XYZ file of N, CA and C in Angstrom:
555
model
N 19.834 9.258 16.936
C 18.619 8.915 16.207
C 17.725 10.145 16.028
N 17.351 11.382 17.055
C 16.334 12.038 17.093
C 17.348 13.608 15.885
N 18.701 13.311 15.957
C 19.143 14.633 14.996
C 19.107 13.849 13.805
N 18.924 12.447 13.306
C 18.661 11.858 12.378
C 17.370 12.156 12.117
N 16.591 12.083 12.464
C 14.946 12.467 12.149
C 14.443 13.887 12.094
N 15.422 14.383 12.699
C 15.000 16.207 11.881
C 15.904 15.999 10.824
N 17.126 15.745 10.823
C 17.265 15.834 9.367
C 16.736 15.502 8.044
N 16.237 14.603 8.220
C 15.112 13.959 7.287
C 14.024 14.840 7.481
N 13.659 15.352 8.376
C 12.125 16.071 8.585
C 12.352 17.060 7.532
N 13.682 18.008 7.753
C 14.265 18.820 7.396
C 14.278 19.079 5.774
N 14.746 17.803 5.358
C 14.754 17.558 3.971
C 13.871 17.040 3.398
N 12.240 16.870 4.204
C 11.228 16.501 3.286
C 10.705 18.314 3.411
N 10.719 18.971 4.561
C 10.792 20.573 4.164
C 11.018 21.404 3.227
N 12.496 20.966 2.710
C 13.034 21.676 1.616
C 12.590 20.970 0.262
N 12.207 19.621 0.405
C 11.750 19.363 -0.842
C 10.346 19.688 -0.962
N 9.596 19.640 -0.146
C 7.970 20.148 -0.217
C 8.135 21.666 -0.870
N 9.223 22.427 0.033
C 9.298 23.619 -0.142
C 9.352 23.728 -2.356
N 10.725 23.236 -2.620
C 10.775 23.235 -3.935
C 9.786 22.608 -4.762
N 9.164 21.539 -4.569
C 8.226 20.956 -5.057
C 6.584 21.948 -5.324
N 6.553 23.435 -4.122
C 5.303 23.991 -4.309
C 5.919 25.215 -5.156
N 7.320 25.713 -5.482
C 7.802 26.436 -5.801
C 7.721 26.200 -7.484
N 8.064 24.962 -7.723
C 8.349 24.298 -9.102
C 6.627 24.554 -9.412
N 5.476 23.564 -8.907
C 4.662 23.668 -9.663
C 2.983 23.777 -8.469
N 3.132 24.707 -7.788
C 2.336 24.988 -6.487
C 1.969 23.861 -6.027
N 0.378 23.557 -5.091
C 0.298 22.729 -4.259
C -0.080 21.661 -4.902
N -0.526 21.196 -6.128
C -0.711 20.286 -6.819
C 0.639 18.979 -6.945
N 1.111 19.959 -7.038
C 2.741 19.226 -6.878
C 3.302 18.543 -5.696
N 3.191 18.824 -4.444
C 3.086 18.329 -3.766
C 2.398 17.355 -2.899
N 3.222 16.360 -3.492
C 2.733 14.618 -3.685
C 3.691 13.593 -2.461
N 3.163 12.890 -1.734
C 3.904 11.992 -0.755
C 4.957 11.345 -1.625
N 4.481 10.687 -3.160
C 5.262 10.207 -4.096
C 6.420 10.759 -4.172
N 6.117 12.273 -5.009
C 6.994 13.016 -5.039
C 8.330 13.413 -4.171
N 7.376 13.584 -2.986
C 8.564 14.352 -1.734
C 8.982 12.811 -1.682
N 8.872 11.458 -1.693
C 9.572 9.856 -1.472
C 11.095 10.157 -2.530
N 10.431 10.199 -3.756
C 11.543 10.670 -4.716
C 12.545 11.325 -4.758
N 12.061 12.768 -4.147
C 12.824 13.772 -4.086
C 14.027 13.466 -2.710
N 13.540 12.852 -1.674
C 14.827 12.468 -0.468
C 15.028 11.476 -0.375
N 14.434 10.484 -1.947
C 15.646 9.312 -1.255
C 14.677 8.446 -0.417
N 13.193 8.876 0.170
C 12.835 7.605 1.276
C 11.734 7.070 0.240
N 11.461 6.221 1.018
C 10.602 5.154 1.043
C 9.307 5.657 1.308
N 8.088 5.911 0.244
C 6.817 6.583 0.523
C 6.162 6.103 1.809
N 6.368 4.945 2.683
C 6.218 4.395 4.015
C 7.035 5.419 5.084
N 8.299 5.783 4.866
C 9.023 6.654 5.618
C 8.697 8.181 5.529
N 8.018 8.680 4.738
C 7.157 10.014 4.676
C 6.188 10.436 5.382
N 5.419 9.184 5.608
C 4.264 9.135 6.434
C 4.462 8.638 7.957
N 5.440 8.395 7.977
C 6.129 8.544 9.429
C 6.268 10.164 9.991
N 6.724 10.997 8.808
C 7.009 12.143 9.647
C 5.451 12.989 9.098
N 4.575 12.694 8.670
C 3.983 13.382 8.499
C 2.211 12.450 7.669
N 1.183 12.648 8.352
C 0.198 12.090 8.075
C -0.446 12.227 6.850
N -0.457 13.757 6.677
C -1.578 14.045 5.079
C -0.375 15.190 4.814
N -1.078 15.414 3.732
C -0.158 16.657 2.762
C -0.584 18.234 3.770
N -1.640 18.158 4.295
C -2.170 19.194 4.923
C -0.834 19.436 6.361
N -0.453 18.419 6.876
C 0.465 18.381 7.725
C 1.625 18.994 7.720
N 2.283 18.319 5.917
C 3.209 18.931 5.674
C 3.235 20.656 5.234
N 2.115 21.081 5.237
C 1.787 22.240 4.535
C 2.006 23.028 6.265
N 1.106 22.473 7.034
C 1.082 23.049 8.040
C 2.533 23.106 9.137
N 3.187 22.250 8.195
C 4.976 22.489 8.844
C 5.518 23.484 8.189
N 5.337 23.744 7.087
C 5.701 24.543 6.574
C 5.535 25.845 6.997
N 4.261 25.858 7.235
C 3.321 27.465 7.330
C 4.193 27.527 8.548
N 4.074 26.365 10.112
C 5.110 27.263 10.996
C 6.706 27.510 10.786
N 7.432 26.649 10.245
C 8.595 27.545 9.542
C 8.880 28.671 8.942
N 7.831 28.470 8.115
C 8.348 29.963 6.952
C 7.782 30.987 7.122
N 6.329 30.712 7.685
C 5.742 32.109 8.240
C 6.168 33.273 8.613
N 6.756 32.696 9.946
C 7.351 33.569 10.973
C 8.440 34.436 10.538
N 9.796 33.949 9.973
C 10.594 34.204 8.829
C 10.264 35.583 8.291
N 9.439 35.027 7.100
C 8.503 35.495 6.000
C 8.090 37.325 6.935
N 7.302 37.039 8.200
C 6.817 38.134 8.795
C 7.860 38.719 9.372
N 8.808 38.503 9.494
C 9.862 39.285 10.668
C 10.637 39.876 9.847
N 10.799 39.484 8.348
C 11.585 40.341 7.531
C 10.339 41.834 6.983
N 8.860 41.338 7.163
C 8.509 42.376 6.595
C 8.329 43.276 7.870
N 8.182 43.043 9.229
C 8.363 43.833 10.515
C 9.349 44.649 10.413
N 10.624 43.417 10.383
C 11.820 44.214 10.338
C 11.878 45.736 9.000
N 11.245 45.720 8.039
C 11.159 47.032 7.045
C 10.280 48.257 7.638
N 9.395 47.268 8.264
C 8.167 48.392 9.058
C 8.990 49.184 9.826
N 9.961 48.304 10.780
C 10.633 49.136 11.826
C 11.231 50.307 11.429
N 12.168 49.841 10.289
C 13.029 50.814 9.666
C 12.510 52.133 8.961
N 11.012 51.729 8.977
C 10.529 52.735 8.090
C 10.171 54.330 8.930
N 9.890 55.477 8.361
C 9.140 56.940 9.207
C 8.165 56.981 8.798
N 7.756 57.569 9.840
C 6.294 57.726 9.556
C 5.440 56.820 9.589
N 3.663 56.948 9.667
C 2.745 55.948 9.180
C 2.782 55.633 7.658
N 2.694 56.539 6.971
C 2.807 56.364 5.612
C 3.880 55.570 4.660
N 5.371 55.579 5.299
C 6.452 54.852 5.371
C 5.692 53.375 5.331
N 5.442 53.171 6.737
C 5.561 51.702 7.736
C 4.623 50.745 6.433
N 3.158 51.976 6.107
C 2.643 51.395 5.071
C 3.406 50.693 3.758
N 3.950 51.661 3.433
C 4.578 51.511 1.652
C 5.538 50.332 2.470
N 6.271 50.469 3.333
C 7.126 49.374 3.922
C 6.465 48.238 3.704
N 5.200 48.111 4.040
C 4.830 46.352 4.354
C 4.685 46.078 3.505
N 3.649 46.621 2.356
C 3.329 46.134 0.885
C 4.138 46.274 -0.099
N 5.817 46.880 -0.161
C 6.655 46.682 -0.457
C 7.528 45.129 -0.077
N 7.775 45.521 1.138
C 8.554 44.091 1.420
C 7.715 42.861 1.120
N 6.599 42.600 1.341
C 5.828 41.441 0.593
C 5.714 40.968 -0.684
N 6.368 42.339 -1.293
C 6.154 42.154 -3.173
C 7.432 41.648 -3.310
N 8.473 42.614 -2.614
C 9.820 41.971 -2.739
C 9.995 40.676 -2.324
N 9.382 39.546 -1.563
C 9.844 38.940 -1.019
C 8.882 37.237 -2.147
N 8.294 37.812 -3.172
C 7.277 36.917 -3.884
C 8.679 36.342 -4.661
N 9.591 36.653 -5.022
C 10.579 35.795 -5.904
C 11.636 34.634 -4.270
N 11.488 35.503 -3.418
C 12.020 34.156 -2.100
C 11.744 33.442 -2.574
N 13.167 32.174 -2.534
C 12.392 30.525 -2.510
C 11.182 30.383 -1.433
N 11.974 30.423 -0.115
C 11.019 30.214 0.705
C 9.642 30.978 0.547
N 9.571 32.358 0.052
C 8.187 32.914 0.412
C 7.522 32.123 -0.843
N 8.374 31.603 -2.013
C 7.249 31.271 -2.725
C 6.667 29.763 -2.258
N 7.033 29.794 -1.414
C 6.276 28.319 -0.771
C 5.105 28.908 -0.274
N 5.632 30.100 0.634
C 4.553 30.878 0.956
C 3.274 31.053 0.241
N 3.834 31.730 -1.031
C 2.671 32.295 -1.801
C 1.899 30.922 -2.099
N 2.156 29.922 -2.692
C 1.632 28.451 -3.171
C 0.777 28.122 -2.089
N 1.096 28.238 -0.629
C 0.100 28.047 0.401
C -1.132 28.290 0.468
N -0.985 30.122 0.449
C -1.726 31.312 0.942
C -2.492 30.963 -0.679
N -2.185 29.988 -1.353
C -3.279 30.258 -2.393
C -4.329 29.073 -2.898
N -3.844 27.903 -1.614
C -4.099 26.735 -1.531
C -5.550 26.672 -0.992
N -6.410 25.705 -0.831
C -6.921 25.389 0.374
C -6.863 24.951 1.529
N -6.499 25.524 2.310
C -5.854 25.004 3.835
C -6.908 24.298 4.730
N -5.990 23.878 5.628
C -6.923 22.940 6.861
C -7.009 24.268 7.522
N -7.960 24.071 8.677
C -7.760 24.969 10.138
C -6.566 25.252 10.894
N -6.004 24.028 10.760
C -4.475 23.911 11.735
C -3.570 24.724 10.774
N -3.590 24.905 9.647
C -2.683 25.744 9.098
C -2.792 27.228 8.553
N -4.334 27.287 8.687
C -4.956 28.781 8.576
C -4.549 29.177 10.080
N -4.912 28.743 11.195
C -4.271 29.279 12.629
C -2.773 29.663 12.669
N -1.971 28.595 11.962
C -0.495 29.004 11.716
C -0.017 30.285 11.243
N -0.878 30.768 10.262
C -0.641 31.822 9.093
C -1.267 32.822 10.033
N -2.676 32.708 10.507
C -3.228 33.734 11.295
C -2.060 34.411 12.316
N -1.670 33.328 13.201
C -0.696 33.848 13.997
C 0.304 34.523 13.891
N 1.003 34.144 12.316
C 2.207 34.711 12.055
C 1.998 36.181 11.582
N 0.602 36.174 10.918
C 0.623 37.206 10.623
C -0.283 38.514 11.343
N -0.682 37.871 12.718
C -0.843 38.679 13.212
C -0.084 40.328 14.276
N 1.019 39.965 13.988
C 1.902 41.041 14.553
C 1.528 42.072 13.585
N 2.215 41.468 12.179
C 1.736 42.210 11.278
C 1.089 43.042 11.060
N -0.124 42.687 11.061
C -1.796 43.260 10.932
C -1.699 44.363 12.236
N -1.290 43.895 13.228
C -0.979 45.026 14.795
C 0.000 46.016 14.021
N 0.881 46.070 13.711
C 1.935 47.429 12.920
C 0.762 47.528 11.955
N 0.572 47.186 11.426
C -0.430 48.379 10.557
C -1.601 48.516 10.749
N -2.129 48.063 11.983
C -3.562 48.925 12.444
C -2.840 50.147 13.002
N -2.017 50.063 13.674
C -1.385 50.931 14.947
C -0.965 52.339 13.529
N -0.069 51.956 12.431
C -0.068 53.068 11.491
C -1.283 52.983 10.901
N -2.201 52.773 10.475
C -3.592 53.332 10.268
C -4.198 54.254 11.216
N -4.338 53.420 12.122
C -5.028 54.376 13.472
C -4.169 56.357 13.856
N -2.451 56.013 13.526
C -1.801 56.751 13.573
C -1.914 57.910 12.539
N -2.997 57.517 11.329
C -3.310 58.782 10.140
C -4.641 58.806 10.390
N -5.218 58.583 11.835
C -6.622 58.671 11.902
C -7.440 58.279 11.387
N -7.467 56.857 10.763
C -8.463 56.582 10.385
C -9.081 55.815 11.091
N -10.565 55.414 11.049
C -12.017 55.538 11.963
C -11.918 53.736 12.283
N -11.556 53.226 11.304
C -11.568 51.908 10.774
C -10.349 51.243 10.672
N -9.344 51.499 11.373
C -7.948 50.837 11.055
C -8.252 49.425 10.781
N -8.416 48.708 11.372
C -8.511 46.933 11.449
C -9.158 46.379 10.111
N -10.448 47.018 9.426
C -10.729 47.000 8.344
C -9.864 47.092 7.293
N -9.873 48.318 7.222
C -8.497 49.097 6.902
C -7.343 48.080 6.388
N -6.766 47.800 7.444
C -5.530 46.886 6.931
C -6.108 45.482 6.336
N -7.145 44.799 6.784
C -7.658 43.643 5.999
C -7.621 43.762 4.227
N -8.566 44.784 3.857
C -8.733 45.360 2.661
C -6.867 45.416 2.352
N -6.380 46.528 2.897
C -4.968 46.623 1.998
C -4.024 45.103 2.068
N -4.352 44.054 2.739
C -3.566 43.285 2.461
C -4.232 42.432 1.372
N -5.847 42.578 1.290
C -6.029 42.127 -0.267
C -5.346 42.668 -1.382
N -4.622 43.886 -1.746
C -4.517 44.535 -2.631
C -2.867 43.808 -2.657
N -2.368 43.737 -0.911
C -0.843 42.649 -1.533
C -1.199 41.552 -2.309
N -2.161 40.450 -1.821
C -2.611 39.169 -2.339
C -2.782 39.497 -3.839
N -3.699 40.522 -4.282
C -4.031 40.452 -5.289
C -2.232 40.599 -6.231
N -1.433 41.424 -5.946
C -0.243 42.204 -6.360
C 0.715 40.702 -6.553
N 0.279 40.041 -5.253
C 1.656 38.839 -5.550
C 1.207 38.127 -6.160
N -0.572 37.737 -6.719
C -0.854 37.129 -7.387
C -0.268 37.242 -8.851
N -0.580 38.347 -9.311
C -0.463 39.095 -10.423
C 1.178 38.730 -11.033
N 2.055 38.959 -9.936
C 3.157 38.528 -10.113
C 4.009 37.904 -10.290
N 3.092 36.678 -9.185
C 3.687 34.858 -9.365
C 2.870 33.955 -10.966
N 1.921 35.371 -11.527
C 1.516 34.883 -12.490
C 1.781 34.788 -13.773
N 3.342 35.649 -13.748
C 4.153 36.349 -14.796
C 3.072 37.135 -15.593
N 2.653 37.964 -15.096
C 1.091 39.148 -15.990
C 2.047 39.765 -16.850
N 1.480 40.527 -17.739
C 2.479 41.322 -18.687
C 3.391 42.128 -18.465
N 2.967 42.534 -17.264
C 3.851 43.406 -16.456
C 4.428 43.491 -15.833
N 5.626 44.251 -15.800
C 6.845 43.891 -15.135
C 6.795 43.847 -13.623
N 7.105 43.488 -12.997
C 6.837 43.196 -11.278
C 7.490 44.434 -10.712
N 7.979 45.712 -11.332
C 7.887 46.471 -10.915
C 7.105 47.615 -11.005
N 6.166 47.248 -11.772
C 5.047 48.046 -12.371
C 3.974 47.666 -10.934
N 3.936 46.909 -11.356
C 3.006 46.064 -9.977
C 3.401 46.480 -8.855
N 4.605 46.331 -8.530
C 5.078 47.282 -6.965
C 4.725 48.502 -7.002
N 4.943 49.293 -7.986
C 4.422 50.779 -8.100
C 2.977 50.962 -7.741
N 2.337 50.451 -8.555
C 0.857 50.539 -8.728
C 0.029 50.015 -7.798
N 0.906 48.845 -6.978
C -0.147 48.458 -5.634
C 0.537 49.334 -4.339
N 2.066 50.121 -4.380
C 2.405 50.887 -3.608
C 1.268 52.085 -3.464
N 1.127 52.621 -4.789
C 0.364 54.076 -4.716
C -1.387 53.773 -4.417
N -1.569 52.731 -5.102
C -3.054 52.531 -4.684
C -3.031 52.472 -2.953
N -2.227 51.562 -2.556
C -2.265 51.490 -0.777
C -2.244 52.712 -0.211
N -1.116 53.797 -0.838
C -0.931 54.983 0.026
C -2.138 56.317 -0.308
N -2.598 56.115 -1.453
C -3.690 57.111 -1.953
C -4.852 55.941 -0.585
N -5.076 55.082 -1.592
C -5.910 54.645 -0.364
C -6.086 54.757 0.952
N -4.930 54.836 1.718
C -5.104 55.131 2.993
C -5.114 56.576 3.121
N -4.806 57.005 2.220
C -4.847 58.917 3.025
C -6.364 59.200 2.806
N -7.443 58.726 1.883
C -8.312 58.546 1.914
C -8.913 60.009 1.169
């Protein structure tokens, strides 16, 4: 019974997931996700109370994911200046993921608390690798510092998930060099 009920959990996941992918959080409807697996809009709300819930299952699934692939680039990268272009690279790359674009649909949502804490957490390693390479090119303000440059990702994946005129590798370029001019300061 209980590997029966993650599976179902599982597959109202992947359909929430496609459902914010197809047409962001608007789209994601108890109706909808009933439709999409087959249950009974009574059996949805078994695994999950409000839409905020399901959002906030999400955020701890995919988060973590989501952050360990862009860690994992940091690692690989030299240098501070690297680790930089690393993170705000792998985040741009990662805006066509199914999964991250659940991500992005989130991060652009209005969230509860319980799922802003989710995201906080996940992405706080994060934010630690690139204070630690900020601090590492001396600057006065790292923690700032990286707040500001991860607006300039937000703004970049916005731009991107928005099909702008420009090609999404224009956008990688242009929010790469702004980050790295930016930080050398």
């Amino acid at each position: 019974m209980a590997e029966h009920r993650s599976m179902q959990r599982a597959a109202l996941l992947d359909a929430a997931r496609s459902l914010l992918s197809e047409g962001g959080t608007e789209a994601l409807t108890f109706p909808a996700l009933a439709e999409r697996t087959g249950l009974a809009r009574s059996s949805v709300y078994e695994y999950f109370r409000s839409r905020a819930a399901v959002v906030e299952a999400l955020c701890e699934a995919d988060f973590p994911v989501w952050a360990a692939e862009v860690e994992a680039a940091m690692a690989d990268a030299e240098g501070p200046e690297g680790k930089i272009e690393a993170y705000v690279r792998k985040q741009l790359e990662l805006v066509g993921d199914r999964r991250h674009r659940a991500v992005v649909a989130i991060s652009a949502s209005e969230l509860d608390a319980g799922a802003r804490e989710k995201i906080r957490a996940a992405h706080g390693g994060l934010v630690a690798m690139i204070v630690e390479a900020l601090a590492g090119l001396g600057h006065a303000e790292p923690r700032l510092t990286a707040m500001l440059l991860q607006g300039v990702v937000d703004a970049a994946v916005r731009r991107i998930e928005l099909g702008a005129a420009e090609h999404p590798d224009v956008i990688v370029r242009a929010a790469v060099s702004l980050a790295l001019d930016g930080v050398r300061g």
